[in-house]
PDB file of C-alpha atoms and ligand atoms in Angstrom:
ATOM      1  CA  MET A  20       7.691 -32.484  25.635  1.00 51.00           C
ATOM      2  CA  THR A  21       7.496 -28.712  25.447  1.00 56.00           C
ATOM      3  CA  LYS A  22       4.841 -27.352  23.212  1.00 62.00           C
ATOM      4  CA  VAL A  23       6.079 -25.383  20.176  1.00 69.00           C
ATOM      5  CA  LYS A  24       4.964 -21.828  20.675  1.00 79.00           C
ATOM      6  CA  GLY A  25       3.515 -20.178  17.615  1.00 91.00           C
ATOM      7  CA  ARG A  26       2.999 -16.529  16.997  1.00 97.00           C
ATOM      8  CA  VAL A  27       0.643 -14.103  15.371  1.00 98.00           C
ATOM      9  CA  ALA A  28       1.910 -10.924  13.769  1.00 98.00           C
ATOM     10  CA  VAL A  29      -0.918  -8.453  13.186  1.00 98.00           C
ATOM     11  CA  VAL A  30       0.320  -6.344  10.306  1.00 98.00           C
ATOM     12  CA  GLY A  31      -0.852  -3.102   8.730  1.00 98.00           C
ATOM     13  CA  LEU A  32      -0.685  -3.022   4.940  1.00 97.00           C
ATOM     14  CA  GLY A  33      -0.927   0.772   4.800  1.00 97.00           C
ATOM     15  CA  PRO A  34      -3.400   2.519   2.516  1.00 96.00           C
ATOM     16  CA  GLY A  35      -3.145  -0.011  -0.305  1.00 92.00           C
ATOM     17  CA  ASP A  36      -0.182   0.619  -2.590  1.00 92.00           C
ATOM     18  CA  LEU A  37       2.660  -1.763  -1.682  1.00 92.00           C
ATOM     19  CA  ASP A  38       5.149   1.131  -1.822  1.00 95.00           C
ATOM     20  CA  TYR A  39       3.454   2.484   1.298  1.00 96.00           C
ATOM     21  CA  MET A  40       3.883  -0.726   3.338  1.00 97.00           C
ATOM     22  CA  ILE A  41       6.742  -0.754   5.860  1.00 97.00           C
ATOM     23  CA  PRO A  42       9.585  -3.260   5.263  1.00 97.00           C
ATOM     24  CA  ALA A  43       8.986  -4.989   8.635  1.00 98.00           C
ATOM     25  CA  VAL A  44       5.492  -5.955   7.427  1.00 98.00           C
ATOM     26  CA  TYR A  45       6.883  -7.158   4.131  1.00 97.00           C
ATOM     27  CA  LYS A  46       9.384  -9.376   5.996  1.00 97.00           C
ATOM     28  CA  ALA A  47       6.733 -10.709   8.380  1.00 97.00           C
ATOM     29  CA  ILE A  48       4.548 -11.760   5.434  1.00 97.00           C
ATOM     30  CA  GLN A  49       7.522 -13.377   3.696  1.00 95.00           C
ATOM     31  CA  GLY A  50       8.336 -15.380   6.831  1.00 95.00           C
ATOM     32  CA  ALA A  51       4.745 -16.494   7.547  1.00 97.00           C
ATOM     33  CA  GLU A  52       3.388 -20.006   7.101  1.00 96.00           C
ATOM     34  CA  VAL A  53      -0.245 -18.890   7.249  1.00 97.00           C
ATOM     35  CA  VAL A  54      -1.710 -15.563   6.112  1.00 97.00           C
ATOM     36  CA  ILE A  55      -5.247 -14.679   7.220  1.00 96.00           C
ATOM     37  CA  GLY A  56      -7.274 -11.689   6.071  1.00 94.00           C
ATOM     38  CA  TYR A  57     -10.293 -10.121   4.450  1.00 92.00           C
ATOM     39  CA  LYS A  58     -10.354 -10.983   0.753  1.00 90.00           C
ATOM     40  CA  THR A  59      -9.771  -7.437  -0.558  1.00 87.00           C
ATOM     41  CA  TYR A  60      -6.569  -7.101   1.495  1.00 89.00           C
ATOM     42  CA  ILE A  61      -5.323 -10.585   0.628  1.00 92.00           C
ATOM     43  CA  ASP A  62      -5.675  -9.621  -3.053  1.00 90.00           C
ATOM     44  CA  LEU A  63      -3.418  -6.599  -2.469  1.00 88.00           C
ATOM     45  CA  ILE A  64      -0.506  -8.779  -1.367  1.00 93.00           C
ATOM     46  CA  LYS A  65      -1.004 -11.704  -3.769  1.00 92.00           C
ATOM     47  CA  PRO A  66       2.544 -11.465  -5.184  1.00 91.00           C
ATOM     48  CA  LEU A  67       3.933 -12.191  -1.685  1.00 93.00           C
ATOM     49  CA  LEU A  68       1.805 -15.242  -0.939  1.00 95.00           C
ATOM     50  CA  GLU A  69       3.265 -18.024  -3.052  1.00 94.00           C
ATOM     51  CA  GLY A  70       3.686 -21.292  -1.137  1.00 93.00           C
ATOM     52  CA  LYS A  71       1.763 -20.072   1.910  1.00 96.00           C
ATOM     53  CA  GLN A  72      -1.476 -21.245   3.393  1.00 96.00           C
ATOM     54  CA  VAL A  73      -3.896 -18.392   2.725  1.00 95.00           C
ATOM     55  CA  ILE A  74      -7.226 -18.032   4.496  1.00 94.00           C
ATOM     56  CA  ASN A  75      -9.492 -15.266   3.350  1.00 89.00           C
ATOM     57  CA  ASN A  76     -13.057 -14.607   4.320  1.00 79.00           C
ATOM     58  CA  GLY A  77     -15.675 -11.913   4.044  1.00 72.00           C
ATOM     59  CA  MET A  78     -16.429  -8.635   5.710  1.00 68.00           C
ATOM     60  CA  ARG A  79     -17.594  -8.540   9.355  1.00 74.00           C
ATOM     61  CA  LYS A  80     -15.877 -11.872  10.100  1.00 87.00           C
ATOM     62  CA  GLU A  81     -13.193 -10.193  12.192  1.00 90.00           C
ATOM     63  CA  ILE A  82     -13.679 -12.330  15.298  1.00 93.00           C
ATOM     64  CA  GLU A  83     -13.635 -15.578  13.296  1.00 93.00           C
ATOM     65  CA  ARG A  84     -10.361 -14.531  11.683  1.00 94.00           C
ATOM     66  CA  CYS A  85      -8.839 -13.774  15.085  1.00 96.00           C
ATOM     67  CA  GLN A  86     -10.004 -17.070  16.593  1.00 95.00           C
ATOM     68  CA  LEU A  87      -8.498 -18.949  13.695  1.00 95.00           C
ATOM     69  CA  ALA A  88      -5.235 -17.005  13.972  1.00 97.00           C
ATOM     70  CA  VAL A  89      -4.922 -17.824  17.685  1.00 97.00           C
ATOM     71  CA  GLU A  90      -5.812 -21.499  17.153  1.00 96.00           C
ATOM     72  CA  MET A  91      -3.269 -21.928  14.362  1.00 96.00           C
ATOM     73  CA  ALA A  92      -0.551 -20.181  16.398  1.00 97.00           C
ATOM     74  CA  GLU A  93      -1.342 -22.569  19.253  1.00 96.00           C
ATOM     75  CA  GLU A  94      -0.558 -25.433  16.882  1.00 96.00           C
ATOM     76  CA  GLY A  95       2.905 -23.883  16.557  1.00 96.00           C
ATOM     77  CA  LYS A  96       2.378 -22.042  13.293  1.00 97.00           C
ATOM     78  CA  ASN A  97       3.791 -18.683  12.328  1.00 97.00           C
ATOM     79  CA  VAL A  98       0.661 -16.695  11.433  1.00 98.00           C
ATOM     80  CA  VAL A  99       0.216 -13.262   9.886  1.00 98.00           C
ATOM     81  CA  LEU A 100      -3.129 -11.525  10.273  1.00 97.00           C
ATOM     82  CA  VAL A 101      -3.538  -8.652   7.841  1.00 96.00           C
ATOM     83  CA  SER A 102      -5.322  -5.372   8.423  1.00 96.00           C
ATOM     84  CA  SER A 103      -5.631  -2.326   6.209  1.00 95.00           C
ATOM     85  CA  GLY A 104      -3.880   0.904   7.154  1.00 98.00           C
ATOM     86  CA  ASP A 105      -2.705   0.611  10.743  1.00 98.00           C
ATOM     87  CA  PRO A 106      -3.933  -2.507  12.581  1.00 98.00           C
ATOM     88  CA  GLY A 107      -4.317  -0.525  15.802  1.00 98.00           C
ATOM     89  CA  ILE A 108      -6.676   2.060  14.264  1.00 98.00           C
ATOM     90  CA  TYR A 109     -10.128   0.509  13.705  1.00 97.00           C
ATOM     91  CA  GLY A 110      -8.121  -2.557  12.649  1.00 95.00           C
ATOM     92  CA  MET A 111      -7.482  -6.123  13.808  1.00 96.00           C
ATOM     93  CA  ALA A 112      -5.000  -5.532  16.664  1.00 98.00           C
ATOM     94  CA  GLY A 113      -7.585  -4.984  19.411  1.00 97.00           C
ATOM     95  CA  ALA A 114      -9.816  -7.883  18.398  1.00 96.00           C
ATOM     96  CA  LEU A 115      -6.835 -10.248  18.227  1.00 98.00           C
ATOM     97  CA  LEU A 116      -5.638  -9.287  21.717  1.00 98.00           C
ATOM     98  CA  GLU A 117      -9.174  -9.551  23.110  1.00 97.00           C
ATOM     99  CA  VAL A 118      -9.617 -13.040  21.614  1.00 97.00           C
ATOM    100  CA  LYS A 119      -6.190 -14.131  22.881  1.00 97.00           C
ATOM    101  CA  GLU A 120      -7.038 -12.994  26.433  1.00 97.00           C
ATOM    102  CA  GLU A 121     -10.483 -14.554  26.297  1.00 96.00           C
ATOM    103  CA  LYS A 122      -8.886 -17.892  25.372  1.00 95.00           C
ATOM    104  CA  ASN A 123      -6.120 -17.482  28.005  1.00 96.00           C
ATOM    105  CA  SER A 124      -3.718 -18.222  25.197  1.00 95.00           C
ATOM    106  CA  GLU A 125       0.045 -17.890  25.660  1.00 94.00           C
ATOM    107  CA  ILE A 126       0.999 -17.360  22.039  1.00 96.00           C
ATOM    108  CA  ASP A 127       3.314 -14.495  21.128  1.00 96.00           C
ATOM    109  CA  VAL A 128       1.638 -11.529  19.512  1.00 98.00           C
ATOM    110  CA  GLU A 129       3.430  -8.791  17.642  1.00 98.00           C
ATOM    111  CA  ILE A 130       1.716  -5.759  16.178  1.00 98.00           C
ATOM    112  CA  LEU A 131       3.361  -4.094  13.198  1.00 98.00           C
ATOM    113  CA  PRO A 132       2.118  -0.602  12.344  1.00 98.00           C
ATOM    114  CA  GLY A 133       1.093   0.769   8.987  1.00 98.00           C
ATOM    115  CA  ILE A 134       0.338   4.142   7.465  1.00 98.00           C
ATOM    116  CA  THR A 135      -3.226   4.922   8.467  1.00 98.00           C
ATOM    117  CA  ALA A 136      -5.750   6.453   6.053  1.00 98.00           C
ATOM    118  CA  VAL A 137      -5.625   9.883   7.680  1.00 98.00           C
ATOM    119  CA  SER A 138      -1.869  10.223   7.217  1.00 98.00           C
ATOM    120  CA  GLY A 139      -2.046   9.106   3.602  1.00 98.00           C
ATOM    121  CA  ALA A 140      -4.903  11.519   2.933  1.00 98.00           C
ATOM    122  CA  ALA A 141      -3.237  14.414   4.766  1.00 98.00           C
ATOM    123  CA  ALA A 142      -0.098  14.013   2.646  1.00 98.00           C
ATOM    124  CA  SER A 143      -2.193  14.285  -0.513  1.00 98.00           C
ATOM    125  CA  LEU A 144      -4.039  17.378   0.762  1.00 98.00           C
ATOM    126  CA  GLY A 145      -1.070  19.431   1.979  1.00 98.00           C
ATOM    127  CA  ALA A 146      -0.584  19.799   5.749  1.00 98.00           C
ATOM    128  CA  PRO A 147      -4.018  19.764   7.419  1.00 98.00           C
ATOM    129  CA  LEU A 148      -2.964  17.891  10.581  1.00 98.00           C
ATOM    130  CA  MET A 149      -0.263  20.268  11.770  1.00 98.00           C
ATOM    131  CA  HIS A 150      -2.156  21.008  14.953  1.00 98.00           C
ATOM    132  CA  ASP A 151      -4.180  18.919  17.419  1.00 98.00           C
ATOM    133  CA  PHE A 152      -6.633  16.631  15.680  1.00 98.00           C
ATOM    134  CA  VAL A 153      -9.132  13.898  16.431  1.00 98.00           C
ATOM    135  CA  VAL A 154     -10.200  10.883  14.428  1.00 98.00           C
ATOM    136  CA  ILE A 155     -13.854   9.852  14.640  1.00 98.00           C
ATOM    137  CA  SER A 156     -15.479   6.903  12.908  1.00 98.00           C
ATOM    138  CA  LEU A 157     -19.053   7.556  11.804  1.00 98.00           C
ATOM    139  CA  SER A 158     -19.850   3.837  11.791  1.00 96.00           C
ATOM    140  CA  ASP A 159     -22.518   3.075  14.369  1.00 94.00           C
ATOM    141  CA  LEU A 160     -22.279  -0.703  13.928  1.00 92.00           C
ATOM    142  CA  LEU A 161     -20.284  -1.126  17.134  1.00 93.00           C
ATOM    143  CA  THR A 162     -20.711   2.319  18.732  1.00 96.00           C
ATOM    144  CA  GLU A 163     -23.985   4.063  19.574  1.00 97.00           C
ATOM    145  CA  TRP A 164     -24.769   7.059  17.385  1.00 98.00           C
ATOM    146  CA  GLU A 165     -25.435   9.186  20.485  1.00 98.00           C
ATOM    147  CA  VAL A 166     -21.832   8.591  21.635  1.00 98.00           C
ATOM    148  CA  ILE A 167     -20.472   9.482  18.202  1.00 98.00           C
ATOM    149  CA  LYS A 168     -22.520  12.692  18.135  1.00 98.00           C
ATOM    150  CA  LYS A 169     -21.242  13.672  21.575  1.00 98.00           C
ATOM    151  CA  ARG A 170     -17.650  13.200  20.425  1.00 98.00           C
ATOM    152  CA  LEU A 171     -18.265  15.223  17.264  1.00 98.00           C
ATOM    153  CA  TYR A 172     -19.758  18.031  19.329  1.00 98.00           C
ATOM    154  CA  HIS A 173     -16.829  18.206  21.744  1.00 98.00           C
ATOM    155  CA  ALA A 174     -14.240  17.897  18.969  1.00 98.00           C
ATOM    156  CA  ALA A 175     -15.915  20.837  17.243  1.00 98.00           C
ATOM    157  CA  ALA A 176     -16.155  22.841  20.468  1.00 98.00           C
ATOM    158  CA  GLY A 177     -12.489  22.138  21.225  1.00 98.00           C
ATOM    159  CA  ASP A 178     -11.483  23.484  17.788  1.00 98.00           C
ATOM    160  CA  PHE A 179      -9.715  20.249  16.853  1.00 98.00           C
ATOM    161  CA  VAL A 180      -9.071  19.380  13.231  1.00 98.00           C
ATOM    162  CA  VAL A 181     -11.487  16.453  12.704  1.00 98.00           C
ATOM    163  CA  ALA A 182     -10.840  13.414  10.509  1.00 98.00           C
ATOM    164  CA  LEU A 183     -13.796  11.166   9.716  1.00 98.00           C
ATOM    165  CA  TYR A 184     -13.362   7.443   8.989  1.00 98.00           C
ATOM    166  CA  ASN A 185     -16.232   5.299   7.664  1.00 98.00           C
ATOM    167  CA  PRO A 186     -18.009   8.516   6.654  1.00 98.00           C
ATOM    168  CA  LYS A 187     -20.846   7.094   4.561  1.00 97.00           C
ATOM    169  CA  SER A 188     -21.960   3.751   3.149  1.00 94.00           C
ATOM    170  CA  MET A 189     -24.802   2.633   0.889  1.00 93.00           C
ATOM    171  CA  GLY A 190     -27.038   2.022   3.875  1.00 92.00           C
ATOM    172  CA  ARG A 191     -25.705   4.753   6.163  1.00 93.00           C
ATOM    173  CA  THR A 192     -26.202   8.138   4.567  1.00 94.00           C
ATOM    174  CA  THR A 193     -27.640  10.497   7.203  1.00 96.00           C
ATOM    175  CA  GLN A 194     -24.748  10.388   9.700  1.00 97.00           C
ATOM    176  CA  ILE A 195     -22.449  12.521   7.573  1.00 98.00           C
ATOM    177  CA  GLN A 196     -25.202  15.152   7.226  1.00 98.00           C
ATOM    178  CA  GLU A 197     -25.698  15.240  10.990  1.00 98.00           C
ATOM    179  CA  ALA A 198     -21.939  15.402  11.500  1.00 98.00           C
ATOM    180  CA  VAL A 199     -21.747  18.500   9.286  1.00 98.00           C
ATOM    181  CA  GLU A 200     -24.645  20.123  11.194  1.00 98.00           C
ATOM    182  CA  ILE A 201     -22.876  19.512  14.509  1.00 98.00           C
ATOM    183  CA  LEU A 202     -19.556  20.889  13.231  1.00 98.00           C
ATOM    184  CA  LEU A 203     -21.297  23.988  11.871  1.00 98.00           C
ATOM    185  CA  ARG A 204     -22.416  24.886  15.398  1.00 97.00           C
ATOM    186  CA  HIS A 205     -18.801  25.796  16.189  1.00 97.00           C
ATOM    187  CA  ARG A 206     -17.205  26.384  12.795  1.00 97.00           C
ATOM    188  CA  ASN A 207     -18.111  28.565   9.845  1.00 97.00           C
ATOM    189  CA  GLU A 208     -19.146  27.387   6.404  1.00 98.00           C
ATOM    190  CA  GLU A 209     -15.842  28.481   4.849  1.00 98.00           C
ATOM    191  CA  THR A 210     -13.806  26.049   6.981  1.00 98.00           C
ATOM    192  CA  PRO A 211     -11.535  24.079   4.616  1.00 98.00           C
ATOM    193  CA  VAL A 212     -12.375  20.412   4.068  1.00 98.00           C
ATOM    194  CA  GLY A 213     -10.337  17.746   2.273  1.00 98.00           C
ATOM    195  CA  ILE A 214     -11.994  14.629   0.890  1.00 98.00           C
ATOM    196  CA  VAL A 215      -9.694  11.851  -0.259  1.00 98.00           C
ATOM    197  CA  LYS A 216     -10.952   8.679  -1.882  1.00 98.00           C
ATOM    198  CA  ASN A 217      -8.474   5.800  -2.255  1.00 97.00           C
ATOM    199  CA  ALA A 218      -5.645   7.726  -0.603  1.00 98.00           C
ATOM    200  CA  LYS A 219      -2.216   6.501  -1.703  1.00 97.00           C
ATOM    201  CA  ARG A 220      -3.555   3.695  -3.838  1.00 95.00           C
ATOM    202  CA  HIS A 221      -4.846   3.140  -7.356  1.00 93.00           C
ATOM    203  CA  GLY A 222      -7.704   5.514  -8.213  1.00 96.00           C
ATOM    204  CA  GLU A 223      -6.866   8.243  -5.710  1.00 98.00           C
ATOM    205  CA  LYS A 224      -9.214  11.251  -5.880  1.00 98.00           C
ATOM    206  CA  VAL A 225      -8.489  14.415  -3.911  1.00 98.00           C
ATOM    207  CA  VAL A 226     -11.084  17.155  -3.411  1.00 98.00           C
ATOM    208  CA  VAL A 227     -10.522  20.423  -1.565  1.00 98.00           C
ATOM    209  CA  THR A 228     -13.748  22.155  -0.559  1.00 98.00           C
ATOM    210  CA  THR A 229     -15.432  23.770   2.469  1.00 98.00           C
ATOM    211  CA  LEU A 230     -17.674  22.660   5.314  1.00 98.00           C
ATOM    212  CA  GLY A 231     -20.621  24.459   3.725  1.00 98.00           C
ATOM    213  CA  LYS A 232     -20.201  22.672   0.391  1.00 98.00           C
ATOM    214  CA  MET A 233     -18.734  19.269   1.258  1.00 98.00           C
ATOM    215  CA  LEU A 234     -21.998  17.311   1.098  1.00 98.00           C
ATOM    216  CA  LYS A 235     -22.191  17.952  -2.652  1.00 98.00           C
ATOM    217  CA  GLU A 236     -19.075  15.808  -3.162  1.00 98.00           C
ATOM    218  CA  GLU A 237     -18.832  12.048  -3.564  1.00 97.00           C
ATOM    219  CA  ILE A 238     -18.202  10.436  -0.162  1.00 98.00           C
ATOM    220  CA  ASP A 239     -18.220   6.683   0.490  1.00 97.00           C
ATOM    221  CA  MET A 240     -16.542   3.932   2.510  1.00 96.00           C
ATOM    222  CA  THR A 241     -13.250   4.291   0.637  1.00 97.00           C
ATOM    223  CA  THR A 242     -13.052   7.954   1.595  1.00 98.00           C
ATOM    224  CA  VAL A 243     -11.585   9.861   4.496  1.00 98.00           C
ATOM    225  CA  VAL A 244     -12.726  13.420   5.251  1.00 98.00           C
ATOM    226  CA  ILE A 245     -10.577  16.023   7.037  1.00 99.00           C
ATOM    227  CA  ILE A 246     -12.208  19.186   8.409  1.00 98.00           C
ATOM    228  CA  GLY A 247      -9.886  22.036   9.363  1.00 98.00           C
ATOM    229  CA  ASN A 248      -9.827  24.030  12.614  1.00 98.00           C
ATOM    230  CA  SER A 249     -10.634  27.747  12.838  1.00 98.00           C
ATOM    231  CA  ASN A 250      -7.134  28.686  11.575  1.00 98.00           C
ATOM    232  CA  THR A 251      -6.904  26.247   8.663  1.00 98.00           C
ATOM    233  CA  TYR A 252      -6.694  27.831   5.204  1.00 98.00           C
ATOM    234  CA  ILE A 253      -6.420  26.851   1.535  1.00 98.00           C
ATOM    235  CA  LYS A 254      -3.543  28.156  -0.593  1.00 97.00           C
ATOM    236  CA  ASN A 255      -2.845  27.076  -4.162  1.00 97.00           C
ATOM    237  CA  GLY A 256      -5.078  24.059  -3.758  1.00 97.00           C
ATOM    238  CA  LYS A 257      -3.359  22.806  -0.609  1.00 98.00           C
ATOM    239  CA  ILE A 258      -4.872  22.745   2.879  1.00 98.00           C
ATOM    240  CA  ILE A 259      -2.637  24.194   5.583  1.00 98.00           C
ATOM    241  CA  THR A 260      -3.281  24.199   9.323  1.00 98.00           C
ATOM    242  CA  PRO A 261      -0.712  26.604  10.762  1.00 98.00           C
ATOM    243  CA  ARG A 262       1.489  25.239  13.518  1.00 96.00           C
ATOM    244  CA  GLY A 263       1.958  28.740  14.924  1.00 90.00           C
ATOM    245  CA  TYR A 264       5.364  29.718  13.510  1.00 91.00           C
ATOM    246  CA  SER A 265       5.955  33.418  12.965  1.00 91.00           C
ATOM    247  CA  LEU A 266       7.114  33.782   9.359  1.00 86.00           C
TER     248      LEU A 266
HETATM  249  N1  LIG B   1      -7.196   0.398   9.833  1.00 69.31           N
HETATM  250  C1  LIG B   1      -7.567   1.328   8.784  1.00 69.31           C
HETATM  251  C2  LIG B   1      -8.943   1.923   8.985  1.00 69.31           C
HETATM  252  C3  LIG B   1     -10.083   0.912   8.864  1.00 69.31           C
HETATM  253  S1  LIG B   1     -11.664   1.684   8.990  1.00 69.31           S
HETATM  254  C4  LIG B   1      -6.497   2.443   8.729  1.00 69.31           C
HETATM  255  O1  LIG B   1      -5.690   2.569   9.652  1.00 69.31           O
HETATM  256  O2  LIG B   1      -6.479   3.198   7.744  1.00 69.31           O
HETATM  257  C5  LIG B   1     -12.097   1.834   7.285  1.00 69.31           C
HETATM  258  C6  LIG B   1     -12.136   3.291   6.860  1.00 69.31           C
HETATM  259  O3  LIG B   1     -10.827   3.790   6.731  1.00 69.31           O
HETATM  260  C7  LIG B   1     -12.779   3.542   5.519  1.00 69.31           C
HETATM  261  O4  LIG B   1     -14.192   3.612   5.578  1.00 69.31           O
HETATM  262  C8  LIG B   1     -12.175   4.874   5.113  1.00 69.31           C
HETATM  263  O5  LIG B   1     -12.829   5.932   5.790  1.00 69.31           O
HETATM  264  C9  LIG B   1     -10.774   4.743   5.704  1.00 69.31           C
HETATM  265  N2  LIG B   1      -9.760   4.307   4.703  1.00 69.31           N
HETATM  266  C10 LIG B   1      -8.988   3.210   4.760  1.00 69.31           C
HETATM  267  N3  LIG B   1      -8.115   3.190   3.742  1.00 69.31           N
HETATM  268  C11 LIG B   1      -8.334   4.316   3.002  1.00 69.31           C
HETATM  269  C12 LIG B   1      -7.742   4.887   1.826  1.00 69.31           C
HETATM  270  N4  LIG B   1      -6.719   4.294   1.215  1.00 69.31           N
HETATM  271  N5  LIG B   1      -8.246   6.055   1.379  1.00 69.31           N
HETATM  272  C13 LIG B   1      -9.252   6.696   1.995  1.00 69.31           C
HETATM  273  N6  LIG B   1      -9.848   6.208   3.123  1.00 69.31           N
HETATM  274  C14 LIG B   1      -9.403   5.032   3.616  1.00 69.31           C
END
């Protein structure tokens, strides 16, 4: 007898509002037998989950969720594993593939992209990402702080626009201050900064400020911060990084 081959689709929900989720993700969730995810994200898609087996668990249980997804797919089930934003950007795609390889599993895996926080935030701020940019997570849970600092330094030296994910949490408050100090070694205090909390979802808050003043603003784990390059400017409340067109 041939074994029924299950599958896992790792899907990105986008920034949070269902209008910003791509139709392919919507269809994958509709077609799933089992939906696995962190509770906050499962709550976002509740209207789509009727009649499905739903498994939600807490924060920092990423590997458990992936192991479960692979095991259930091996039983022949059609599984969806949900991630916020884009699953391939600090999301569940990498962990799922690592767990699959570690188990030598032959299940099918499909990764469906989503709008990542930085694109949602950029759209609300104007056009800050029109030139080369880097994304750096300030979370040192899985990455050494020394490595993060080195990347910040070189991003600043290279005059990249810099987007910060996981900028500050209740227990992690000094990293954002150090990040600003490092950026100020290569950029002046007037450099435009955009701070977006809850980008493209309920409760969105958009702040346009500067590198010298940004630490006075509210920044937390539902916030993404975008720091301009040396050419970025603010006009009528919007942040613009020029692409280089002659107008
Ligand atoms: N996979 C996600 C990122 C997960 S890391 C994505 O692609 O967007 C978690 C961090 O992402 C948060 O600490 C915050 O910095 C950022 N983030 C995620 N969604 C956000 C939103 N809607 N608004 C602002 N920041 C968000």
